[in-house]
Structures are given as C-alpha cells and as structure tokens.
XYZ file of C-alpha atoms in Angstrom:
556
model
C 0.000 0.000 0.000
C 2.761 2.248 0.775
C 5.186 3.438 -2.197
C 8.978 4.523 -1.220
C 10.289 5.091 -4.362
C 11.297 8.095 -2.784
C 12.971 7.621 0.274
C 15.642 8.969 1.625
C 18.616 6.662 2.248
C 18.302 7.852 6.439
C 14.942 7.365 6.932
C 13.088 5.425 4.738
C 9.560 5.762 7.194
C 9.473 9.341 7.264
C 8.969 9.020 3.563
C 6.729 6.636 2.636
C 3.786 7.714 0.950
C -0.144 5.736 1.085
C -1.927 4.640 -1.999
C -2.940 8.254 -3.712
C -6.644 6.696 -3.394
C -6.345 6.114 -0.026
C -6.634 7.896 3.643
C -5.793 6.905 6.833
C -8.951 6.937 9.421
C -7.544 6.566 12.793
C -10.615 5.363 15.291
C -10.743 4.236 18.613
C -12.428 5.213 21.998
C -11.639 9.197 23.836
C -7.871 9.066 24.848
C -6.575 6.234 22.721
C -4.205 8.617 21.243
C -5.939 9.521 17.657
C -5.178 13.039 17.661
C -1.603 13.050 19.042
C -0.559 9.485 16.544
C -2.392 11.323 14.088
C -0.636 14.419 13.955
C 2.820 12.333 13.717
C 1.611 9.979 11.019
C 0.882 13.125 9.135
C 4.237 14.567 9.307
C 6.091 11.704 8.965
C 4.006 10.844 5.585
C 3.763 14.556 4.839
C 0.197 14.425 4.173
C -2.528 16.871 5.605
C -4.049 16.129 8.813
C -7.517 16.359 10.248
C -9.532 16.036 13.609
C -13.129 15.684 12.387
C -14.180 16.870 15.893
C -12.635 20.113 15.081
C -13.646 20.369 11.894
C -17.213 19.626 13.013
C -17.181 22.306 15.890
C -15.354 24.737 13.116
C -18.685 24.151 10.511
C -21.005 24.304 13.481
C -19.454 27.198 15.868
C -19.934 25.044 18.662
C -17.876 22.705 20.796
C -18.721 19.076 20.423
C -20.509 19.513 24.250
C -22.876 22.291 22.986
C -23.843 20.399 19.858
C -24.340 17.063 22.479
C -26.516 19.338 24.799
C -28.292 21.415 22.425
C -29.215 19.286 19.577
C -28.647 15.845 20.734
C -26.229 12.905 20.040
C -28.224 11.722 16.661
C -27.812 15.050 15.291
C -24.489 15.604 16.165
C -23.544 12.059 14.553
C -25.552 13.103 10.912
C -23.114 16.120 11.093
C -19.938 14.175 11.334
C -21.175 11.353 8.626
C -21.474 14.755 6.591
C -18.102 15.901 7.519
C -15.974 12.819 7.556
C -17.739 12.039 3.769
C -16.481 15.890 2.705
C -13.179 15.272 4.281
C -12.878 11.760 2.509
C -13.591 13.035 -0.743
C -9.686 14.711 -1.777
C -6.584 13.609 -1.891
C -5.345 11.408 0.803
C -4.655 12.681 4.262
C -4.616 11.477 8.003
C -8.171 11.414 9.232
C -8.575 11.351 13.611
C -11.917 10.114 14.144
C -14.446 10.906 17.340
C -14.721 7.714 19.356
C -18.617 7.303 18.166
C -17.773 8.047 14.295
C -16.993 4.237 13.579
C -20.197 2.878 14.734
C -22.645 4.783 12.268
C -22.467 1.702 9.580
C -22.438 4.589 6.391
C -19.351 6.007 7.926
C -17.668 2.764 8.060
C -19.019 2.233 4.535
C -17.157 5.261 3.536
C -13.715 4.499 5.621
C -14.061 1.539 3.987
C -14.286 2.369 0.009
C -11.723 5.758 0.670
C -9.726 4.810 3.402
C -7.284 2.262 5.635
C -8.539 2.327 9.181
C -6.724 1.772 12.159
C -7.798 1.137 15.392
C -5.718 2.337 18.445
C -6.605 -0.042 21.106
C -6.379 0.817 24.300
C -7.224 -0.553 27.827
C -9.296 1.795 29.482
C -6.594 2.385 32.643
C -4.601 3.937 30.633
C -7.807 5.397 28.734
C -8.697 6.916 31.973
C -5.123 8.713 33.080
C -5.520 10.249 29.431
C -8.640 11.953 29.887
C -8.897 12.818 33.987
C -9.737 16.418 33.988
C -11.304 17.324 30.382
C -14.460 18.315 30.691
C -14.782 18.532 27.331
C -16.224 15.372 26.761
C -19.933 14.874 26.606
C -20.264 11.026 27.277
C -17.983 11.309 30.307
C -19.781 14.128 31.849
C -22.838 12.406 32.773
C -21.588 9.854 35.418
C -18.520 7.883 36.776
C -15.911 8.242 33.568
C -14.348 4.414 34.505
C -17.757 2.847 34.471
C -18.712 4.961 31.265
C -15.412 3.972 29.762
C -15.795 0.025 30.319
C -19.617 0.675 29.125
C -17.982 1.985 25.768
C -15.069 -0.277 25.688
C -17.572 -2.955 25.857
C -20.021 -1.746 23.053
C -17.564 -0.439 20.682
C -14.502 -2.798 20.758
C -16.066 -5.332 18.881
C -17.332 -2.588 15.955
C -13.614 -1.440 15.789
C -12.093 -4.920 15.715
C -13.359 -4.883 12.456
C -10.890 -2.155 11.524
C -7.718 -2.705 9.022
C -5.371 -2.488 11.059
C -4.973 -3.078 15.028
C -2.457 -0.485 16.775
C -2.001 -1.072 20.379
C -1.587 2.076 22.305
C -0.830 1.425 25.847
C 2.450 2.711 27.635
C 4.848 3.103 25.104
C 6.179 6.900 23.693
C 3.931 8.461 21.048
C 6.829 7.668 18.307
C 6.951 4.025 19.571
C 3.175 3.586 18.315
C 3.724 5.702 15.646
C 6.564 3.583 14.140
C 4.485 0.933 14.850
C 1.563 1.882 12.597
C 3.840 3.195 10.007
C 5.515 -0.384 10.037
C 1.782 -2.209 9.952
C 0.685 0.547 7.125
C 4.045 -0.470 4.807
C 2.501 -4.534 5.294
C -0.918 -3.504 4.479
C -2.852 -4.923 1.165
C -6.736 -5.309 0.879
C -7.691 -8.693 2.132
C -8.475 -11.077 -0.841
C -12.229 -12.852 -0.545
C -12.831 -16.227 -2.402
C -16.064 -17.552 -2.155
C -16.527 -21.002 -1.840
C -20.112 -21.258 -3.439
C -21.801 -24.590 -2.296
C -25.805 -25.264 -2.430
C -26.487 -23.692 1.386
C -23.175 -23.677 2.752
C -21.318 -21.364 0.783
C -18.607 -19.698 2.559
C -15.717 -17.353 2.294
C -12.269 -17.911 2.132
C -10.416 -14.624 3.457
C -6.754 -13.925 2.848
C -4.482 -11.273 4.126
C -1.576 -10.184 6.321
C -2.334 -9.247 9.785
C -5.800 -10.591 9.659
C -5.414 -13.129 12.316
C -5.914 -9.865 15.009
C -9.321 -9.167 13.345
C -10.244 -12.400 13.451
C -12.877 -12.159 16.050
C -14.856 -9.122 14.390
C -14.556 -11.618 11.196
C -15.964 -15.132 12.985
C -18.715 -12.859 15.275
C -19.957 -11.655 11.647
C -21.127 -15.729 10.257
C -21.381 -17.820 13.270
C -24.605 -18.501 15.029
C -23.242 -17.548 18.678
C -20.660 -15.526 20.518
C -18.374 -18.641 21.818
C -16.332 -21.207 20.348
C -13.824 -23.111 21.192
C -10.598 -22.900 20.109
C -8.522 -26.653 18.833
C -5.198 -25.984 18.507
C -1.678 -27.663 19.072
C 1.380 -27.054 21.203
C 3.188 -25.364 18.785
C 0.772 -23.285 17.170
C -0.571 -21.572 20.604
C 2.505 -20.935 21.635
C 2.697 -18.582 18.470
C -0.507 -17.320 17.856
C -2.953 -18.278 20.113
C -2.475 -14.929 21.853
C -3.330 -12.903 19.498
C -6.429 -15.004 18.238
C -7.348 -14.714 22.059
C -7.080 -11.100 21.591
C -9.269 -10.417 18.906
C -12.096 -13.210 20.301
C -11.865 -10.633 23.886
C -12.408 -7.610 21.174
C -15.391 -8.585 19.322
C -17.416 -9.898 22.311
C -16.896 -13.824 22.227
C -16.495 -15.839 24.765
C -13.631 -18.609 23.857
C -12.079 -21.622 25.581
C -9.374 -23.756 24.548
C -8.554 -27.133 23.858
C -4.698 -27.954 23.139
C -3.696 -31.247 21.628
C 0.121 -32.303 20.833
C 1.286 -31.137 17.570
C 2.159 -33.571 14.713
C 0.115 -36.285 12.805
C 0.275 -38.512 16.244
C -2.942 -36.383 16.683
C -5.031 -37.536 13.961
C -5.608 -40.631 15.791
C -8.489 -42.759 17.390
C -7.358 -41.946 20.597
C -6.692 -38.338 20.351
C -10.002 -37.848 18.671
C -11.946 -39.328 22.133
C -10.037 -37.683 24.080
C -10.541 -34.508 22.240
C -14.437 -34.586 21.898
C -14.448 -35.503 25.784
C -13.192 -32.686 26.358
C -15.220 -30.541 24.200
C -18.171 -32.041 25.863
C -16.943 -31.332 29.261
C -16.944 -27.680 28.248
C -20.771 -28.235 27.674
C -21.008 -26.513 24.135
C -24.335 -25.336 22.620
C -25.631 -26.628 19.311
C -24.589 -22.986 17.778
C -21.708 -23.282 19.918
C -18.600 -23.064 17.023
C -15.303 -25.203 17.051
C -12.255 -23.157 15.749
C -9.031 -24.872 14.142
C -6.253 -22.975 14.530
C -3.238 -24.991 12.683
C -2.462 -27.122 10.020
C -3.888 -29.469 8.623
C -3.579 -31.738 11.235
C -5.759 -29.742 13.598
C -8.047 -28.875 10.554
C -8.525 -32.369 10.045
C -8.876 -33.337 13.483
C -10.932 -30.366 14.713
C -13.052 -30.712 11.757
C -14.238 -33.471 12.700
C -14.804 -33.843 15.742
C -17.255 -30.726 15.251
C -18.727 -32.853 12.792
C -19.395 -35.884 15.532
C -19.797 -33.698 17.949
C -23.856 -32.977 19.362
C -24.139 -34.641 15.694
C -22.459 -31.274 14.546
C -21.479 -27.806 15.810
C -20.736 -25.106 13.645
C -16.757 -24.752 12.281
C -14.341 -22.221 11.033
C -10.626 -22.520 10.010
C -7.876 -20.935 10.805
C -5.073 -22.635 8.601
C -1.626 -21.487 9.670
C 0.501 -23.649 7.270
C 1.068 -23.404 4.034
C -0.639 -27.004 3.013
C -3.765 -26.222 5.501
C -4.197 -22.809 3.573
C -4.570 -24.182 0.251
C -5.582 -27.324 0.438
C -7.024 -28.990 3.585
C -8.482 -26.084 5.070
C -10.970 -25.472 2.065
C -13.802 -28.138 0.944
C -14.791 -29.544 3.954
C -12.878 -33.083 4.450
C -12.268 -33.968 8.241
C -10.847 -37.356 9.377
C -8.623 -38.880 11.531
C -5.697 -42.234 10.744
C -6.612 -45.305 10.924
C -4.002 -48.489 11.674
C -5.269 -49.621 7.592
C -4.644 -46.117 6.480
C -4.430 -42.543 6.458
C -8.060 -40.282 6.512
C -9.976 -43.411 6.548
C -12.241 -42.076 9.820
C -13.894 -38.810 9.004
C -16.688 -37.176 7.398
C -17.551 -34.006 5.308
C -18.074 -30.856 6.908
C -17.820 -27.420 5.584
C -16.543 -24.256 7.725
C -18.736 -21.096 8.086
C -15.079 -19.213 7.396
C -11.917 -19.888 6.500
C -9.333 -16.933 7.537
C -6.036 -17.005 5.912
C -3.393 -15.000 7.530
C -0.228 -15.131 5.216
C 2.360 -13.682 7.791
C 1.536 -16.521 9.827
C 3.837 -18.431 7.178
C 6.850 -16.013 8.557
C 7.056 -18.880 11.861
C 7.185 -22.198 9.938
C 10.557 -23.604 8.744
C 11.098 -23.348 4.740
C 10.678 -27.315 4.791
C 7.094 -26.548 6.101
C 6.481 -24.466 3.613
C 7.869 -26.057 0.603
C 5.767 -28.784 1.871
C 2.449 -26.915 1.685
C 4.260 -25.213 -2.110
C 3.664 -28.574 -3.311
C -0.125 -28.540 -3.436
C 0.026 -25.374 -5.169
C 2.351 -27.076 -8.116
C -0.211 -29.681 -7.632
C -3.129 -27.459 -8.827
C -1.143 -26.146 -11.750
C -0.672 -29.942 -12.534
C -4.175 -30.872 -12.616
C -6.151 -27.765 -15.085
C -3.996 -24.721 -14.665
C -0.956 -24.934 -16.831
C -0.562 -21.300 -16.429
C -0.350 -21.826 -12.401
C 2.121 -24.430 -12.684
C 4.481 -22.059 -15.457
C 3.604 -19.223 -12.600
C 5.165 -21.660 -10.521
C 8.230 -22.462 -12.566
C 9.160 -18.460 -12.222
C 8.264 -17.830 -9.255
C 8.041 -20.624 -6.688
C 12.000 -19.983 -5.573
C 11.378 -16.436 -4.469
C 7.829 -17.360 -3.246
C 9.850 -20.122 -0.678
C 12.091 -17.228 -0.129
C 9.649 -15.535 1.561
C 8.269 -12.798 -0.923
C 4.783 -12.230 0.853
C 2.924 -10.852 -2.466
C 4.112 -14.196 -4.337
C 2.609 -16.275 -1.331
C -0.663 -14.481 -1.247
C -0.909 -14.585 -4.796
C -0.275 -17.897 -4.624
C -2.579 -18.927 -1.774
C -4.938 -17.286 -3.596
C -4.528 -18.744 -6.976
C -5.184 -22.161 -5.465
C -8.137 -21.601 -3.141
C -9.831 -20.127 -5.979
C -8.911 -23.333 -8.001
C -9.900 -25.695 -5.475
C -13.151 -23.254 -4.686
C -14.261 -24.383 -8.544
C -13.953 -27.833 -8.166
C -15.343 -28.282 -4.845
C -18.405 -26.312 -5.910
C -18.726 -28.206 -8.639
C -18.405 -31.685 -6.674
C -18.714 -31.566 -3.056
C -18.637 -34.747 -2.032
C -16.208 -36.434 -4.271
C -19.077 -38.284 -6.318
C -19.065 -37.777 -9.747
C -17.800 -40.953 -11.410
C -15.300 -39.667 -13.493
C -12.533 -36.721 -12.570
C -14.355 -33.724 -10.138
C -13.149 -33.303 -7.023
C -11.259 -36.652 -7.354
C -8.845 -34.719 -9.568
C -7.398 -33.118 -6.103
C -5.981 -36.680 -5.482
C -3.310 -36.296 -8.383
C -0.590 -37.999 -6.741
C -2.345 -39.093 -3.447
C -2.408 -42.632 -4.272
C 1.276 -42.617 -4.337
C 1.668 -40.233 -1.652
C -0.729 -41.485 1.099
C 1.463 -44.891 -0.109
C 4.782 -43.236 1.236
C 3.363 -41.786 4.024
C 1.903 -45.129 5.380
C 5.746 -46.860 4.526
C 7.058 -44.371 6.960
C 4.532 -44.101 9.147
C 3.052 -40.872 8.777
C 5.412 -38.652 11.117
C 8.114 -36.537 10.553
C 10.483 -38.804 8.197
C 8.489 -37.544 5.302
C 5.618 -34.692 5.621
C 2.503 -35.169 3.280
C 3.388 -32.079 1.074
C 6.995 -34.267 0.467
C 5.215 -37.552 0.090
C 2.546 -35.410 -2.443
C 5.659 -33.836 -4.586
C 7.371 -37.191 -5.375
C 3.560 -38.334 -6.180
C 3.280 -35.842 -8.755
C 5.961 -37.394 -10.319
C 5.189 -40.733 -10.102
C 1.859 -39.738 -11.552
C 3.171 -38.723 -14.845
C 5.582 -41.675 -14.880
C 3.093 -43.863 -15.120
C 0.681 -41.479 -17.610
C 3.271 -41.518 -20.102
C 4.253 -45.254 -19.307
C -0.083 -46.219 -20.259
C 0.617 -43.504 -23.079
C -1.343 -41.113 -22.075
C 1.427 -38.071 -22.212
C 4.782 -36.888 -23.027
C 7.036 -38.737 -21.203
C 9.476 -35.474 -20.744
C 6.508 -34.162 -18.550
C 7.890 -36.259 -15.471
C 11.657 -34.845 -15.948
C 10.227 -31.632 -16.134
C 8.090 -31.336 -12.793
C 10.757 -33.750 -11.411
C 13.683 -30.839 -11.988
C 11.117 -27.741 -10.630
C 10.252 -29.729 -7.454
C 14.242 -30.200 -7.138
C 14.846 -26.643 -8.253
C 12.636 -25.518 -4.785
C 14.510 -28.046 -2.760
C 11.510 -31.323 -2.767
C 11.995 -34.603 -2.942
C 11.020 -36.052 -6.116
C 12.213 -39.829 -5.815
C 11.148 -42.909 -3.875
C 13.689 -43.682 -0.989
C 14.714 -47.056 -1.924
C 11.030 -48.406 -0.593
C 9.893 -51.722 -1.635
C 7.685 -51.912 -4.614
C 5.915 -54.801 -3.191
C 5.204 -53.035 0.408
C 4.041 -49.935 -1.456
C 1.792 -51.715 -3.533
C 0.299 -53.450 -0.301
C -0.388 -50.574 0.956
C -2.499 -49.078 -2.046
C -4.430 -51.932 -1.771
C -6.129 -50.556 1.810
C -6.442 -47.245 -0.280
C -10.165 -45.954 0.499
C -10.252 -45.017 -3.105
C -10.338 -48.770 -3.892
C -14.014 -49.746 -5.729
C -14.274 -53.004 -6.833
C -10.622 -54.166 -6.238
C -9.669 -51.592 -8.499
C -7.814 -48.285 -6.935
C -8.702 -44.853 -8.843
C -5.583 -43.233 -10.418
C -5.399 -39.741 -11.659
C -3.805 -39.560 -15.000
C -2.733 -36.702 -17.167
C -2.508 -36.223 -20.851
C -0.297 -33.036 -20.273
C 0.169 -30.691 -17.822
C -3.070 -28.755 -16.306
C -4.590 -31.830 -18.250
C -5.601 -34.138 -15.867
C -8.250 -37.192 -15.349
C -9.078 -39.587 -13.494
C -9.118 -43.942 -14.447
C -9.341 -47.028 -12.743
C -7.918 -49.130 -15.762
C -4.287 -49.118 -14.916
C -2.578 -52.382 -14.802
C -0.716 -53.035 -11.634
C 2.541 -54.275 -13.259
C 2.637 -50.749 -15.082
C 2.294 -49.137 -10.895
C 4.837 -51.380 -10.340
C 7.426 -50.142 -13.248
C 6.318 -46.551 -12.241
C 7.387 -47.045 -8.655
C 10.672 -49.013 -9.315
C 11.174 -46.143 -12.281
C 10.980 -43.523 -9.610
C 12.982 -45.101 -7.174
C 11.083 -48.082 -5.233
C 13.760 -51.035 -4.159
C-alpha cells in the first residue's frame, strides 16, 4: 500500500507515501491517542491532517458539548457522517476520528471504500489517566468516567475490531506507536475474498496479512453464537494463540481452549476421544462453534470432531501452514488415521469461514512451507498450466519468503480448489471432479503409510514425489509426453523437494495401495494426465505398469 520510491537513504519511514486513493482513518475510543498518533503519522508521511471533531465544531461554531446538549447525540452524529464524507472526498490525508464516528455503519461504509482504518486499542486504565480532567467530553460528563469507559469499551470494541489495522496504544512513547503503525501501514494490502459457493453452505475464504488480530470481528460476523472453542496444538498456541485470544476478547466472544500435541500422532483414534471428551466437558451449545487454529492436522482433526460432535457444531478454520491454507483447510474433508490407512475415519463438513493469515507463514521452517508449495504445483498440474508455469518463475522467491508471491499464490489455489469443490462436493461424480485433487495421493498417502506418517516424510513431500510418479506412469499407459515427469521432477528439485522414492519396496508400497479408500471393486482410482493442467481420473491401470512406475521412480 505504501510506495517509497522516494525515500531517503536515512529514513526510509518518514517518507513513505499511502496509496494516492487512499486515507488513513484513525478510530478508537476518547484518549486512545488519535489526535496526538495522528498528527505524527501526518508529518512523517507529509500528508494533511484532520480532527473531524474540530472540523465539526469549526462548521457548526460550537464545541462538540454544545452540539451534544443542544441538539442531541443523533444530530451531532448526521453532522460528522457529513463531515468525515467531505473530508474523505480529496486527496489522501490522516483522518482522527471521534470515538462514536466508527459505529454509524455509512461512515464505516465510507472508511471503507476511501480509506485504511486503524484502530488504536487501548485498555481503558490507561484510557482513563488520558482523559482525567477534560471536561470537554460529553459522554464522560454524565456519570462515573471508569464505568462509562468500560460501558464503551464494551459496546464499541467489537465494531472497531473490524478495523484494518490493530495499533495497540498502551504505555509506550507516542513515536513508539507511531513507528508501529507506520511499520503495519508499509505490510498492508486489501484482504483477498474467495467464495466457496456450495448449495447452502457457501462460505468465504479470506486472505491477508495481519488478519489473524481481526479475526474475532470476522468469525462474530457468520457464526450462530458468541463462543467457540478454540482446537489448537502445542506449537501453534505458543505462536498465535495470543493474538487469536485477543481479537475473540475484542469482538465480544467468549472462547475456551482445547490444546492437543502437535504432529500427525494427533489424527488418531485416541486423540479424537479424548478430544471430543473434552469438548463435551466444556458443555457446548448446538450454535456453539469449534475453531481450528493450525495445520492441517488440527483442521482435520478439529473438523471433525465438530462434525461428531452434538451430531455437529458449527466450524471455522484458521489454517496457519502453508498445506492447511490451500488445500485442507478449504472443501470440507475432516478425518482422523486409521491403523489400515491414512483419513480413513472422518466425514464431510464445511466451515462457516476460512481466515487465511499469510504472515503466519513467517514462523514455519522453509521445509514446512515447501511442503504446503507442493499442493500449489499440484493445482497447476491438474487444469492450470498457467499456475504451474507461474510456478516455474516464481516458486524460488515465493519459498524465499516474498509475501505478495505467497498471497498470490494462496490465492490462486483456493480459488482453483473453490471451482472444483463447488462443482463436486462430495467427491461423487464418477469420473474426474473433485477426485482430480488426489493427483498424486495414491502414491503419496502410499509413502506416508511406509514411513509411518510422522516426521520422516511430511505429506506435502510424500505429495511432490507423487506428482511425479503420476506422470511416470501417464506416459508409461501412453497417455502423455514422457518429458513431462523430468520436467516437474527438476522444478520440485529446483525448490529443494523430494522427487524420488527412498529405496522403498515396490511390493510393500503396492500393499499398501491396496487398503487405499479409493479402492471400488478391487480396483484403486488413479489420476492420469494427458499433459500438464490436463488431468483425469481412471481405474484401468494395470498393476505391473504401478509397479514399473514405482521401481522407475525409485522403489527397491
């Protein structure tokens, strides 16, 4: 959102400049700090600022108090909507709001199409030492200014978790928060919205940076009830829990949380009792939502046990890896391991939401990552050759962490998978629909079951040397180029996969395919290509030619 193209070399904040269609509406209760952050985001950005308070009592010729006591809080509030749409309508500048200004829905409308808001939050303490002695305040002057203050804290906080951005202005020196919006303003880009349109459960898939601390405003918005609980791992809470916490406290719902070990240990029989035990023990509602907030281990897990759960509670995902964001968090699949196999337990279950926060990708290690990159070569693979060339430029500096790659990519997929999920929710058409998503799986879950589904090979690994494997054995039934399997085999080693069998046994890997749930009829459902983004799906492929394929690629 921010330009610096020209910055000086000493200071490269103090120059950055906003979007030229775009303002910055600072809101946020009396005393959070609007005015004076305000002021200093204006200078540093040299761009005009405002205090639509003053400019209100300027039009008027009357304080803000005298407009309260003469005319009334409605009419003062038609005034501002006037005045904050006038002052919206130029060039950009630094907009300090009046605490009330956010709530009127048409002035959010217009923040909204003209402007980036931020919200200072504040606790009201502090909110309290600001404003001791102003009498200038109207709310505060009728009654005991702590009790209004937690009255308005209350009410509003979950209207301005819905902001942009989320500033928290507490203790720290005026230039502390100032850097610190600056900083948040330079990361800013307009969430992305897919929507995931299914017969009367459509949903949205939302994907942005920083989104995770609006989270709450987002999930209070679809589900039926203010409280869910939270399913998340070790690993993940430790990282972002907190700040999921946070924005739940902001927009009003009441949250507890359930914290299972992290890895695919979890996705087990056992796990999954203990699990909805405990979820009953918190004596949930029927409009009482689950939240998964991890990969797709806890989306899987999570999923379903809101799915078994009071025969089913409502569910939202929060996908912090790279393979829960584009794959497993979207469609609705839950299910836990079985001893036969891997996602044999489960059932289908859509989310109300799926919120995608890309910096969340900044804590995973670039094995984690790569991991998740392969379902995104994956949809290229199966009917977007132009994702998977996309891919072929740009997947090295996506892994290197370029964050408008990733969300370009995360949202190139969802949108993909979006289509064919729509299109087949439940994975029964006979022929290619949603099965298509499996390209590679039946060699993949294979792998994964031959090392026994922990951390010797993650399912994003076990799904890249799939790939391969898959168009190994399309070109060995004649079906495609047989170049096509060097080619994806050389980009998956060009982003550091694996792309070969470890020296497995053919004849254990071929056992295991046989306990695939895609079996029908003794026969196991491959998907096929007949060139890339050209995929389909068959069940007339001769084991001996599985067999070549996986001795081809690397099987002992």
């Amino acid at each position: 959102m921010l330009d610096k193209s020209d910055s000086p070399r000493n200071d490269q904040a103090d120059a950055a400049r906003p979007d030229e269609r775009r303002s910055i509406v600072l809101v946020g209760l009396m005393g959070a700090g609007k005015s004076a952050i305000g002021k200093r985001l204006a200078a540093r950005l040299h761009l005009p600022f405002h205090d639509s308070d003053h400019e209100i009592e300027a039009a008027a010729g009357l304080s803000v108090a005298d407009i309260f006591e003469r005319h009334g809080e409605a009419h003062f509030r038609a005034g501002e909507r006037r005045v904050i749409a006038r002052l919206l309508s130029g060039g950009p500048i630094v907009l300090a709001t009046g605490g009330g200004a956010f709530m009127d829905a048409a002035t959010r409308a217009l923040v909204a199409a003209r402007g980036i808001s931020v919200w200072l939050r504040a606790p009201v303490p502090v909110l309290l030492r600001r404003v001791a002695g102003r009498t200038h305040r109207p709310l505060l002057n009728a009654g005991d200014p702590a009790e209004i203050l937690h009255r308005l804290s209350a009410l509003r906080a979950p209207v301005y978790a819905g902001a942009d951005i989320i500033i928290d202005s507490s203790e720290d020196p005026p230039e502390m928060t100032t850097d610190m919006t600056l900083a948040a303003l330079e990361r800013f880009a307009p969430p992305r919205t897919i929507r995931v349109d299914l017969p009367g459960e459509a949903y949205d898939v939302v994907i942005g940076r920083g989104i995770l601390s609006g989270a709450g405003a987002r999930l209070a918005a679809v589900l039926p009830q203010r409280r869910v609980i939270v399913v998340t791992d070790e690993t993940v809470a430790a990282a972002h829990h907190a700040t999921l916490a946070a924005s739940l406290d902001d927009a009003g719902v009441a949250h507890e949380t359930l914290v299972v070990p992290p890895g695919e240990g979890s996705k087990s029989l056992a796990r999954f009792a203990a699990l909805i035990e405990d979820i009953l023990a918190l004596k949930p509602e029927r409009q009482t939502a689950i939240v998964a907030l991890g990969g797709g281990v806890i989306g899987d897990l999570a999923g379903f046990a809101a799915a078994a759960a009071l025969r089913g509670l409502p569910f939202a995902q929060i996908p912090t890896s790279l393979l829960a964001q584009v794959d497993s968090s979207v469609g609705g699949k839950t299910g836990i391991n079985s001893r036969h196999g891997k996602n044999l337990i489960g059932a289908f279950h859509q989310p109300r939401l799926v919120i995608i926060d890309s910096e969340t990708l900044a804590t995973l290690p670039r094995r984690e990552i790569a991991a998740g990159y392969a379902e995104i070569v994956k949809a290229g693979l199966i009917a977007d050759a132009g994702l998977y060339e996309w891919c072929e430029a740009n997947g090295a500096a996506m892994l290197a962490g370029d964050l408008a790659l990733q969300e370009t990519a995360i949202a190139r997929a969802v949108a993909f998978k979006a289509g064919v999920v729509a299109a087949d929710p439940h994975e029964t058409a006979k022929a290619d629909g949603r099965a298509l998503l499996n390209l590679g799986h039946s060699f993949a879950h294979t792998f994964e079951a031959e090392t026994g589904y922990g951390a010797a090979l993650l399912h994003g690994e076990a799904v890249a040397i799939g790939l391969v494997c898959a168009f190994d054995l399309s070109a060995r039934l004649g079906h495609c180029d047989g170049a096509i399997a060097g080619r994806v085999a050389a980009h998956l080693a060009a982003v550091g996969l694996p792309h070969r069998i470890a020296g497995w046994p053919a004849e254990a890997l071929l056992a295991h395919m046989q306990r695939d749930k895609k079996m029908r009829d003794g026969k196991l459902s491959f998907v096929l290509a007949r060139g890339i983004g050209a995929a389909f799906t068959s069940r007339e492929v001769p084991e001996r030619a599985v067999q070549e394929t996986l001795i081809s690629c690397g099987a002992g």
